[in-house]
Amino acid sequence: MRSLEEVESLLGSAGQSHVLRFWSELSEEERSAFLSELSQLDLDALQGHCEAAAAAAASPPQPPAAEQHTIEPVPEDLVGSVLKSDAATLADWENEGMFQISEGRVGVLLLAGGQGTRLGVPYPKGMYDVGLPSGKTLYQIQSERIRKIQKLADVRHDSTCTVPWYIMTSEFTLKPTKRFFEENDYFGLDPSNVVMFEQRMVPAVGFDGKVILEDKAKIAMAPDGNGGLYQALADNKVLEDMERRGVEYLHVYCVDNILVKLADPHFIGFCVSKVADCGAKVVAKASPSEAVGVVCQVDGVVQVVEYSEIRPETAERQGADGELLFSAGNICNHFFTRGFLLEVIWEHEEKLKQHIALKKVPFIDECGNHVKPSEPNGIKMEKFNADGASTDTPTTARRSLLAQHHRWALAAGASFSDEHGTTLLARDWSGF
């Protein structure tokens, strides 16, 4: 731990001396804890972080960045579709994916650093119950899907496989997530195969370039975004754990995707058959103006372009078949090889795009009073890693899952009736 004198000097050099404004009012215990927290920050880089945040927030809106370059759809030879491919192709992908799973080469990684603030709850999103008849939480649903894919692979290949579950949490979500899993006996999974780790936290910055104090002895911090995954993998030696287990392929997804098909054998099989080092699962955009990033090619490089960076006239362009040219909506559902992740960490991590998020950050004012702002007052700098935008709610998520189960039941020969015994058709399902 750094000395008080060293921390004072570094904060002063960064123009952040106000962080220790209330030092004289703190108890010895509070001083020790605060000094420990400050010692863990990269104080040498703090000035650059704060200046960059303030400058970015003050910059006038720029024209759509992608439109300053040549933007094209992803080449057809790099695309596969479960809707348009024939049965033989789908079977090949599924067989390849199931084989890799049965050999223990596939893991899944959950991005779960965010709290359920927008859902109106003070705990991690994965612990949320969207109102299903079963009362199952997102964590339970996903746990059961891992158990199921393991069983399916074992039956098909007479194996005893494991799909390890890596869960990236944050300072806010690690403890409650771990406690929740322990209280629920890891939902039937072997605890040794559920690996939780923390992403880094970064200081929230005011529009004046000053670090925001959450309390007299605490800086307001925030997770460094989904793009912080790569640094977190390195910090917590997750890739070493993957190597020890023999895991070569990773399926990465976000916690609030209630329909996610974990270790999806079609997706895994497609990417492996293409000898791809990374891949993105997408869904067709509902409309040209839908607020979701698009997977496309910019100056010959495949990447995700934020919806705000594409002009309306470009978003509305159609192909010969009448479908949108730029319809590959990103849902933050990715495939990575272990080798690719190593390359990103060692060669490209510093090049990741910084995303500016203006937030309402609770703070303590100069008089020591706690303030909850009604308007955005802070800047959170997050590393960008192809997040999916969404306007979905717990209600739409619940309806989507119930509708999916309804389709499966109908396909299996089941039928549904109302309280009067009248058979319900598929179109009647929306009323449930």
GROMACS .gro file of C-alpha atoms in nm:
model
  432
    1MET     CA    1   0.000   0.000   0.000
    2ARG     CA    2   0.126   0.346  -0.088
    3SER     CA    3   0.198   0.603   0.179
    4LEU     CA    4  -0.030   0.903   0.234
    5GLU     CA    5   0.246   1.135   0.114
    6GLU     CA    6   0.287   0.943  -0.211
    7VAL     CA    7  -0.088   0.939  -0.277
    8GLU     CA    8  -0.113   1.312  -0.200
    9SER     CA    9   0.165   1.384  -0.446
   10LEU     CA   10   0.016   1.173  -0.724
   11LEU     CA   11  -0.333   1.319  -0.676
   12GLY     CA   12  -0.188   1.669  -0.682
   13SER     CA   13   0.001   1.600  -1.004
   14ALA     CA   14  -0.322   1.472  -1.160
   15GLY     CA   15  -0.516   1.783  -1.049
   16GLN     CA   16  -0.729   1.573  -0.811
   17SER     CA   17  -0.625   1.698  -0.466
   18HIS     CA   18  -0.993   1.740  -0.372
   19VAL     CA   19  -1.020   1.362  -0.328
   20LEU     CA   20  -0.860   1.399   0.016
   21ARG     CA   21  -1.075   1.699   0.108
   22PHE     CA   22  -1.236   1.522   0.407
   23TRP     CA   23  -0.925   1.337   0.529
   24SER     CA   24  -0.914   1.519   0.862
   25GLU     CA   25  -1.272   1.409   0.937
   26LEU     CA   26  -1.208   1.037   0.882
   27SER     CA   27  -1.148   0.777   1.152
   28GLU     CA   28  -0.829   0.571   1.148
   29GLU     CA   29  -1.023   0.276   1.008
   30GLU     CA   30  -1.175   0.490   0.731
   31ARG     CA   31  -0.835   0.639   0.648
   32SER     CA   32  -0.678   0.295   0.616
   33ALA     CA   33  -0.956   0.164   0.392
   34PHE     CA   34  -0.953   0.477   0.174
   35LEU     CA   35  -0.575   0.475   0.138
   36SER     CA   36  -0.592   0.109   0.037
   37GLU     CA   37  -0.855   0.190  -0.228
   38LEU     CA   38  -0.653   0.480  -0.365
   39SER     CA   39  -0.338   0.266  -0.375
   40GLN     CA   40  -0.513   0.021  -0.606
   41LEU     CA   41  -0.595   0.292  -0.859
   42ASP     CA   42  -0.361   0.367  -1.147
   43LEU     CA   43  -0.291   0.715  -1.015
   44ASP     CA   44  -0.018   0.772  -1.273
   45ALA     CA   45  -0.280   0.748  -1.550
   46LEU     CA   46  -0.555   0.930  -1.357
   47GLN     CA   47  -0.493   1.273  -1.509
   48GLY     CA   48  -0.515   1.139  -1.864
   49HIS     CA   49  -0.833   0.948  -1.780
   50CYS     CA   50  -1.005   1.255  -1.634
   51GLU     CA   51  -0.895   1.491  -1.910
   52ALA     CA   52  -1.005   1.249  -2.181
   53ALA     CA   53  -1.346   1.202  -2.018
   54ALA     CA   54  -1.410   1.574  -1.982
   55ALA     CA   55  -1.288   1.652  -2.335
   56ALA     CA   56  -1.502   1.378  -2.490
   57ALA     CA   57  -1.813   1.490  -2.306
   58ALA     CA   58  -1.756   1.851  -2.410
   59SER     CA   59  -1.700   1.769  -2.778
   60PRO     CA   60  -1.980   1.868  -3.015
   61PRO     CA   61  -2.168   1.582  -3.186
   62GLN     CA   62  -1.970   1.439  -3.477
   63PRO     CA   63  -2.111   1.318  -3.808
   64PRO     CA   64  -2.167   0.942  -3.823
   65ALA     CA   65  -1.817   0.797  -3.805
   66ALA     CA   66  -1.884   0.491  -4.015
   67GLU     CA   67  -2.019   0.706  -4.298
   68GLN     CA   68  -1.677   0.870  -4.339
   69HIS     CA   69  -1.555   0.534  -4.470
   70THR     CA   70  -1.669   0.264  -4.711
   71ILE     CA   71  -1.940   0.064  -4.540
   72GLU     CA   72  -2.063  -0.265  -4.685
   73PRO     CA   73  -2.252  -0.575  -4.570
   74VAL     CA   74  -2.047  -0.867  -4.444
   75PRO     CA   75  -1.937  -1.091  -4.737
   76GLU     CA   76  -2.167  -1.386  -4.793
   77ASP     CA   77  -1.890  -1.643  -4.747
   78LEU     CA   78  -1.851  -1.529  -4.386
   79VAL     CA   79  -2.220  -1.558  -4.304
   80GLY     CA   80  -2.430  -1.857  -4.201
   81SER     CA   81  -2.802  -1.861  -4.127
   82VAL     CA   82  -3.011  -2.110  -3.931
   83LEU     CA   83  -3.315  -1.979  -4.118
   84LYS     CA   84  -3.182  -2.001  -4.474
   85SER     CA   85  -2.945  -2.299  -4.461
   86ASP     CA   86  -3.054  -2.647  -4.568
   87ALA     CA   87  -3.103  -2.936  -4.324
   88ALA     CA   88  -2.773  -3.105  -4.415
   89THR     CA   89  -2.571  -2.790  -4.346
   90LEU     CA   90  -2.745  -2.732  -4.014
   91ALA     CA   91  -2.679  -3.094  -3.915
   92ASP     CA   92  -2.309  -3.055  -4.001
   93TRP     CA   93  -2.279  -2.745  -3.782
   94GLU     CA   94  -2.466  -2.907  -3.495
   95ASN     CA   95  -2.260  -3.226  -3.513
   96GLU     CA   96  -1.935  -3.030  -3.511
   97GLY     CA   97  -2.049  -2.819  -3.218
   98MET     CA   98  -2.168  -3.119  -3.018
   99PHE     CA   99  -1.840  -3.298  -3.083
  100GLN     CA  100  -1.634  -3.003  -2.957
  101ILE     CA  101  -1.857  -2.979  -2.648
  102SER     CA  102  -1.825  -3.352  -2.579
  103GLU     CA  103  -1.447  -3.321  -2.598
  104GLY     CA  104  -1.449  -3.049  -2.329
  105ARG     CA  105  -1.318  -2.782  -2.565
  106VAL     CA  106  -1.607  -2.536  -2.517
  107GLY     CA  107  -1.672  -2.296  -2.231
  108VAL     CA  108  -1.927  -2.018  -2.182
  109LEU     CA  109  -1.859  -1.673  -2.043
  110LEU     CA  110  -2.126  -1.451  -1.893
  111LEU     CA  111  -2.088  -1.073  -1.880
  112ALA     CA  112  -2.255  -0.993  -1.547
  113GLY     CA  113  -2.090  -0.679  -1.412
  114GLY     CA  114  -2.404  -0.465  -1.411
  115GLN     CA  115  -2.659  -0.417  -1.137
  116GLY     CA  116  -3.034  -0.427  -1.192
  117THR     CA  117  -3.072  -0.052  -1.145
  118ARG     CA  118  -3.280  -0.004  -1.461
  119LEU     CA  119  -3.500  -0.291  -1.347
  120GLY     CA  120  -3.564  -0.110  -1.020
  121VAL     CA  121  -3.375  -0.361  -0.803
  122PRO     CA  122  -3.053  -0.320  -0.601
  123TYR     CA  123  -2.905  -0.661  -0.686
  124PRO     CA  124  -2.735  -0.819  -0.991
  125LYS     CA  125  -2.947  -0.867  -1.303
  126GLY     CA  126  -2.891  -1.243  -1.301
  127MET     CA  127  -3.084  -1.272  -0.975
  128TYR     CA  128  -3.390  -1.110  -1.132
  129ASP     CA  129  -3.720  -1.298  -1.166
  130VAL     CA  130  -3.900  -1.174  -1.479
  131GLY     CA  131  -4.229  -1.323  -1.362
  132LEU     CA  132  -4.225  -1.672  -1.514
  133PRO     CA  133  -4.476  -1.922  -1.369
  134SER     CA  134  -4.174  -2.119  -1.239
  135GLY     CA  135  -4.029  -1.817  -1.061
  136LYS     CA  136  -3.687  -1.902  -1.206
  137THR     CA  137  -3.423  -1.631  -1.219
  138LEU     CA  138  -3.195  -1.563  -1.514
  139TYR     CA  139  -2.907  -1.737  -1.334
  140GLN     CA  140  -3.116  -2.050  -1.279
  141ILE     CA  141  -3.238  -2.059  -1.639
  142GLN     CA  142  -2.883  -2.033  -1.769
  143SER     CA  143  -2.750  -2.292  -1.522
  144GLU     CA  144  -3.010  -2.542  -1.637
  145ARG     CA  145  -2.923  -2.480  -2.001
  146ILE     CA  146  -2.558  -2.561  -1.931
  147ARG     CA  147  -2.659  -2.884  -1.761
  148LYS     CA  148  -2.880  -2.971  -2.058
  149ILE     CA  149  -2.618  -2.912  -2.328
  150GLN     CA  150  -2.370  -3.124  -2.130
  151LYS     CA  151  -2.623  -3.405  -2.112
  152LEU     CA  152  -2.710  -3.382  -2.483
  153ALA     CA  153  -2.342  -3.397  -2.582
  154ASP     CA  154  -2.278  -3.689  -2.347
  155VAL     CA  155  -2.570  -3.890  -2.485
  156ARG     CA  156  -2.466  -3.828  -2.844
  157HIS     CA  157  -2.096  -3.905  -2.797
  158ASP     CA  158  -2.097  -4.135  -2.493
  159SER     CA  159  -1.884  -3.884  -2.304
  160THR     CA  160  -1.871  -3.720  -1.963
  161CYS     CA  161  -1.810  -3.360  -2.057
  162THR     CA  162  -1.798  -3.031  -1.872
  163VAL     CA  163  -1.885  -2.688  -2.007
  164PRO     CA  164  -1.713  -2.453  -1.759
  165TRP     CA  165  -1.902  -2.134  -1.681
  166TYR     CA  166  -1.692  -1.819  -1.647
  167ILE     CA  167  -1.882  -1.528  -1.495
  168MET     CA  168  -1.734  -1.179  -1.518
  169THR     CA  169  -1.866  -0.973  -1.229
  170SER     CA  170  -1.776  -0.635  -1.084
  171GLU     CA  171  -1.712  -0.491  -0.741
  172PHE     CA  172  -2.091  -0.445  -0.717
  173THR     CA  173  -2.198  -0.792  -0.823
  174LEU     CA  174  -1.933  -1.045  -0.718
  175LYS     CA  175  -2.033  -1.100  -0.355
  176PRO     CA  176  -2.412  -1.113  -0.403
  177THR     CA  177  -2.372  -1.336  -0.709
  178LYS     CA  178  -2.145  -1.578  -0.526
  179ARG     CA  179  -2.376  -1.584  -0.224
  180PHE     CA  180  -2.679  -1.644  -0.449
  181PHE     CA  181  -2.514  -1.942  -0.615
  182GLU     CA  182  -2.408  -2.086  -0.281
  183GLU     CA  183  -2.758  -2.050  -0.137
  184ASN     CA  184  -2.898  -2.235  -0.439
  185ASP     CA  185  -2.633  -2.511  -0.448
  186TYR     CA  186  -2.506  -2.374  -0.779
  187PHE     CA  187  -2.831  -2.493  -0.939
  188GLY     CA  188  -2.693  -2.844  -0.973
  189LEU     CA  189  -2.361  -2.747  -1.130
  190ASP     CA  190  -2.024  -2.846  -0.984
  191PRO     CA  191  -1.895  -2.531  -0.805
  192SER     CA  192  -1.543  -2.601  -0.932
  193ASN     CA  193  -1.672  -2.546  -1.286
  194VAL     CA  194  -1.827  -2.207  -1.210
  195VAL     CA  195  -1.545  -1.950  -1.216
  196MET     CA  196  -1.634  -1.598  -1.102
  197PHE     CA  197  -1.394  -1.308  -1.149
  198GLU     CA  198  -1.402  -0.928  -1.133
  199GLN     CA  199  -1.353  -0.673  -1.405
  200ARG     CA  200  -1.167  -0.352  -1.330
  201MET     CA  201  -1.338  -0.043  -1.196
  202VAL     CA  202  -1.271   0.311  -1.319
  203PRO     CA  203  -1.346   0.644  -1.150
  204ALA     CA  204  -1.654   0.842  -1.253
  205VAL     CA  205  -1.559   1.194  -1.361
  206GLY     CA  206  -1.754   1.520  -1.345
  207PHE     CA  207  -1.794   1.753  -1.642
  208ASP     CA  208  -1.516   1.965  -1.491
  209GLY     CA  209  -1.269   1.679  -1.518
  210LYS     CA  210  -1.269   1.611  -1.145
  211VAL     CA  211  -1.313   1.266  -0.993
  212ILE     CA  212  -1.651   1.235  -0.819
  213LEU     CA  213  -1.659   1.146  -0.450
  214GLU     CA  214  -1.938   0.907  -0.357
  215ASP     CA  215  -1.865   0.954   0.011
  216LYS     CA  216  -1.605   1.125   0.224
  217ALA     CA  217  -1.382   0.819   0.196
  218LYS     CA  218  -1.488   0.666  -0.134
  219ILE     CA  219  -1.452   0.753  -0.500
  220ALA     CA  220  -1.752   0.688  -0.725
  221MET     CA  221  -1.648   0.393  -0.939
  222ALA     CA  222  -1.801   0.204  -1.230
  223PRO     CA  223  -1.717  -0.118  -1.417
  224ASP     CA  224  -1.504  -0.051  -1.724
  225GLY     CA  225  -1.762  -0.189  -1.968
  226ASN     CA  226  -1.789  -0.518  -2.152
  227GLY     CA  227  -1.468  -0.428  -2.334
  228GLY     CA  228  -1.297  -0.463  -1.996
  229LEU     CA  229  -1.331  -0.838  -2.049
  230TYR     CA  230  -0.986  -0.873  -2.202
  231GLN     CA  231  -0.802  -0.701  -1.919
  232ALA     CA  232  -1.009  -0.896  -1.664
  233LEU     CA  233  -0.916  -1.224  -1.833
  234ALA     CA  234  -0.551  -1.132  -1.795
  235ASP     CA  235  -0.583  -0.999  -1.439
  236ASN     CA  236  -0.755  -1.315  -1.317
  237LYS     CA  237  -0.558  -1.569  -1.523
  238VAL     CA  238  -0.878  -1.700  -1.681
  239LEU     CA  239  -0.706  -1.802  -2.004
  240GLU     CA  240  -0.461  -2.010  -1.800
  241ASP     CA  241  -0.760  -2.182  -1.642
  242MET     CA  242  -0.906  -2.247  -1.987
  243GLU     CA  243  -0.577  -2.397  -2.104
  244ARG     CA  244  -0.558  -2.623  -1.799
  245ARG     CA  245  -0.909  -2.753  -1.872
  246GLY     CA  246  -0.845  -2.794  -2.243
  247VAL     CA  247  -1.098  -2.525  -2.342
  248GLU     CA  248  -1.024  -2.379  -2.684
  249TYR     CA  249  -1.353  -2.209  -2.770
  250LEU     CA  250  -1.556  -1.961  -2.569
  251HIS     CA  251  -1.918  -1.853  -2.613
  252VAL     CA  252  -1.963  -1.505  -2.463
  253TYR     CA  253  -2.300  -1.344  -2.391
  254CYS     CA  254  -2.478  -1.086  -2.174
  255VAL     CA  255  -2.673  -1.170  -1.859
  256ASP     CA  256  -3.005  -1.017  -1.965
  257ASN     CA  257  -3.050  -1.232  -2.278
  258ILE     CA  258  -3.330  -1.461  -2.159
  259LEU     CA  259  -3.334  -1.659  -2.486
  260VAL     CA  260  -2.958  -1.722  -2.503
  261LYS     CA  261  -2.866  -2.070  -2.620
  262LEU     CA  262  -2.556  -2.139  -2.417
  263ALA     CA  263  -2.274  -2.317  -2.601
  264ASP     CA  264  -2.505  -2.318  -2.903
  265PRO     CA  265  -2.378  -2.617  -3.106
  266HIS     CA  266  -2.488  -2.464  -3.438
  267PHE     CA  267  -2.300  -2.141  -3.363
  268ILE     CA  268  -1.993  -2.320  -3.226
  269GLY     CA  269  -1.995  -2.568  -3.515
  270PHE     CA  270  -2.030  -2.296  -3.778
  271CYS     CA  271  -1.738  -2.094  -3.636
  272VAL     CA  272  -1.514  -2.400  -3.597
  273SER     CA  273  -1.593  -2.518  -3.951
  274LYS     CA  274  -1.494  -2.173  -4.080
  275VAL     CA  275  -1.171  -2.188  -3.877
  276ALA     CA  276  -1.279  -1.853  -3.734
  277ASP     CA  277  -1.096  -1.689  -3.446
  278CYS     CA  278  -1.402  -1.486  -3.355
  279GLY     CA  279  -1.768  -1.473  -3.453
  280ALA     CA  280  -2.088  -1.285  -3.377
  281LYS     CA  281  -2.439  -1.424  -3.362
  282VAL     CA  282  -2.688  -1.168  -3.495
  283VAL     CA  283  -3.062  -1.126  -3.544
  284ALA     CA  284  -3.233  -0.942  -3.828
  285LYS     CA  285  -3.321  -0.584  -3.742
  286ALA     CA  286  -3.693  -0.530  -3.694
  287SER     CA  287  -3.675  -0.201  -3.884
  288PRO     CA  288  -3.410   0.032  -4.033
  289SER     CA  289  -3.438   0.266  -3.732
  290GLU     CA  290  -3.411  -0.002  -3.463
  291ALA     CA  291  -3.156   0.114  -3.202
  292VAL     CA  292  -2.914  -0.175  -3.229
  293GLY     CA  293  -2.557  -0.198  -3.355
  294VAL     CA  294  -2.496  -0.361  -3.693
  295VAL     CA  295  -2.227  -0.611  -3.791
  296CYS     CA  296  -2.089  -0.490  -4.124
  297GLN     CA  297  -1.767  -0.425  -4.311
  298VAL     CA  298  -1.595  -0.086  -4.284
  299ASP     CA  299  -1.304  -0.028  -4.522
  300GLY     CA  300  -1.278  -0.403  -4.561
  301VAL     CA  301  -1.273  -0.478  -4.189
  302VAL     CA  302  -1.566  -0.660  -4.028
  303GLN     CA  303  -1.683  -0.481  -3.715
  304VAL     CA  304  -1.985  -0.366  -3.518
  305VAL     CA  305  -2.104  -0.016  -3.602
  306GLU     CA  306  -2.329   0.164  -3.356
  307TYR     CA  307  -2.672   0.250  -3.495
  308SER     CA  308  -2.606   0.620  -3.431
  309GLU     CA  309  -2.309   0.607  -3.672
  310ILE     CA  310  -2.517   0.497  -3.971
  311ARG     CA  311  -2.719   0.754  -4.164
  312PRO     CA  312  -3.092   0.677  -4.207
  313GLU     CA  313  -3.063   0.652  -4.584
  314THR     CA  314  -2.791   0.389  -4.545
  315ALA     CA  315  -2.988   0.195  -4.284
  316GLU     CA  316  -3.285   0.186  -4.523
  317ARG     CA  317  -3.094   0.043  -4.820
  318GLN     CA  318  -3.231  -0.286  -4.951
  319GLY     CA  319  -3.086  -0.570  -5.155
  320ALA     CA  320  -3.231  -0.736  -5.464
  321ASP     CA  321  -3.439  -0.961  -5.240
  322GLY     CA  322  -3.604  -0.662  -5.073
  323GLU     CA  323  -3.433  -0.725  -4.738
  324LEU     CA  324  -3.226  -0.465  -4.553
  325LEU     CA  325  -2.861  -0.466  -4.659
  326PHE     CA  326  -2.752  -0.372  -4.307
  327SER     CA  327  -2.977  -0.597  -4.105
  328ALA     CA  328  -2.728  -0.797  -3.896
  329GLY     CA  329  -2.831  -0.670  -3.553
  330ASN     CA  330  -2.568  -0.726  -3.286
  331ILE     CA  331  -2.692  -0.892  -2.966
  332CYS     CA  332  -2.360  -0.920  -2.779
  333ASN     CA  333  -2.337  -1.294  -2.847
  334HIS     CA  334  -1.985  -1.392  -2.949
  335PHE     CA  335  -1.748  -1.677  -3.025
  336PHE     CA  336  -1.377  -1.648  -2.942
  337THR     CA  337  -1.089  -1.888  -2.961
  338ARG     CA  338  -0.847  -1.888  -2.671
  339GLY     CA  339  -0.567  -1.797  -2.911
  340PHE     CA  340  -0.758  -1.493  -3.035
  341LEU     CA  341  -0.818  -1.370  -2.679
  342LEU     CA  342  -0.448  -1.405  -2.603
  343GLU     CA  343  -0.364  -1.200  -2.912
  344VAL     CA  344  -0.611  -0.924  -2.817
  345ILE     CA  345  -0.474  -0.905  -2.463
  346TRP     CA  346  -0.111  -0.884  -2.567
  347GLU     CA  347  -0.137  -0.680  -2.887
  348HIS     CA  348  -0.467  -0.493  -2.917
  349GLU     CA  349  -0.625  -0.428  -2.576
  350GLU     CA  350  -0.512  -0.064  -2.561
  351LYS     CA  351  -0.676   0.008  -2.899
  352LEU     CA  352  -1.028  -0.065  -2.778
  353LYS     CA  353  -1.274   0.215  -2.837
  354GLN     CA  354  -1.376   0.421  -2.532
  355HIS     CA  355  -1.750   0.472  -2.494
  356ILE     CA  356  -1.871   0.787  -2.322
  357ALA     CA  357  -2.170   0.736  -2.094
  358LEU     CA  358  -2.331   1.033  -1.922
  359LYS     CA  359  -2.478   0.917  -1.591
  360LYS     CA  360  -2.656   1.045  -1.281
  361VAL     CA  361  -2.388   0.973  -1.022
  362PRO     CA  362  -2.472   1.019  -0.651
  363PHE     CA  363  -2.205   1.233  -0.486
  364ILE     CA  364  -2.104   1.421  -0.175
  365ASP     CA  365  -2.080   1.798  -0.206
  366GLU     CA  366  -1.816   2.033  -0.064
  367CYS     CA  367  -2.006   2.054   0.264
  368GLY     CA  368  -2.023   1.680   0.306
  369ASN     CA  369  -2.388   1.644   0.207
  370HIS     CA  370  -2.505   1.346   0.002
  371VAL     CA  371  -2.669   1.446  -0.324
  372LYS     CA  372  -2.873   1.238  -0.570
  373PRO     CA  373  -2.874   1.435  -0.896
  374SER     CA  374  -3.185   1.454  -1.111
  375GLU     CA  375  -2.980   1.513  -1.427
  376PRO     CA  376  -2.658   1.352  -1.556
  377ASN     CA  377  -2.361   1.497  -1.373
  378GLY     CA  378  -2.089   1.246  -1.444
  379ILE     CA  379  -1.898   1.071  -1.718
  380LYS     CA  380  -1.823   0.702  -1.713
  381MET     CA  381  -1.560   0.584  -1.958
  382GLU     CA  382  -1.630   0.228  -2.071
  383LYS     CA  383  -1.434   0.012  -2.311
  384PHE     CA  384  -1.658  -0.077  -2.599
  385ASN     CA  385  -1.695  -0.440  -2.701
  386ALA     CA  386  -1.994  -0.457  -2.934
  387ASP     CA  387  -2.273  -0.413  -2.685
  388GLY     CA  388  -2.623  -0.479  -2.807
  389ALA     CA  389  -2.876  -0.203  -2.759
  390SER     CA  390  -3.224  -0.299  -2.652
  391THR     CA  391  -3.559  -0.153  -2.553
  392ASP     CA  392  -3.680  -0.481  -2.409
  393THR     CA  393  -3.838  -0.499  -2.064
  394PRO     CA  394  -3.900  -0.782  -1.816
  395THR     CA  395  -4.247  -0.814  -1.968
  396THR     CA  396  -4.123  -0.853  -2.326
  397ALA     CA  397  -3.852  -1.094  -2.207
  398ARG     CA  398  -4.109  -1.309  -2.025
  399ARG     CA  399  -4.342  -1.310  -2.325
  400SER     CA  400  -4.056  -1.403  -2.558
  401LEU     CA  401  -3.959  -1.704  -2.348
  402LEU     CA  402  -4.317  -1.821  -2.301
  403ALA     CA  403  -4.379  -1.784  -2.674
  404GLN     CA  404  -4.070  -1.989  -2.748
  405HIS     CA  405  -4.188  -2.266  -2.514
  406HIS     CA  406  -4.531  -2.249  -2.676
  407ARG     CA  407  -4.378  -2.303  -3.021
  408TRP     CA  408  -4.175  -2.597  -2.895
  409ALA     CA  409  -4.482  -2.756  -2.738
  410LEU     CA  410  -4.684  -2.716  -3.060
  411ALA     CA  411  -4.399  -2.864  -3.264
  412ALA     CA  412  -4.398  -3.165  -3.030
  413GLY     CA  413  -4.769  -3.222  -3.095
  414ALA     CA  414  -4.917  -3.049  -2.789
  415SER     CA  415  -5.224  -2.828  -2.793
  416PHE     CA  416  -5.348  -2.552  -2.564
  417SER     CA  417  -5.696  -2.460  -2.449
  418ASP     CA  418  -5.847  -2.182  -2.242
  419GLU     CA  419  -6.053  -2.218  -1.925
  420HIS     CA  420  -6.358  -2.301  -2.137
  421GLY     CA  421  -6.186  -2.584  -2.322
  422THR     CA  422  -6.153  -2.390  -2.647
  423THR     CA  423  -5.837  -2.483  -2.837
  424LEU     CA  424  -5.600  -2.189  -2.876
  425LEU     CA  425  -5.420  -2.130  -3.203
  426ALA     CA  426  -5.068  -1.990  -3.224
  427ARG     CA  427  -5.204  -1.640  -3.299
  428ASP     CA  428  -5.400  -1.646  -2.972
  429TRP     CA  429  -5.082  -1.675  -2.766
  430SER     CA  430  -5.031  -1.300  -2.732
  431GLY     CA  431  -5.317  -1.283  -2.485
  432PHE     CA  432  -5.140  -1.499  -2.228
   0.00000   0.00000   0.00000
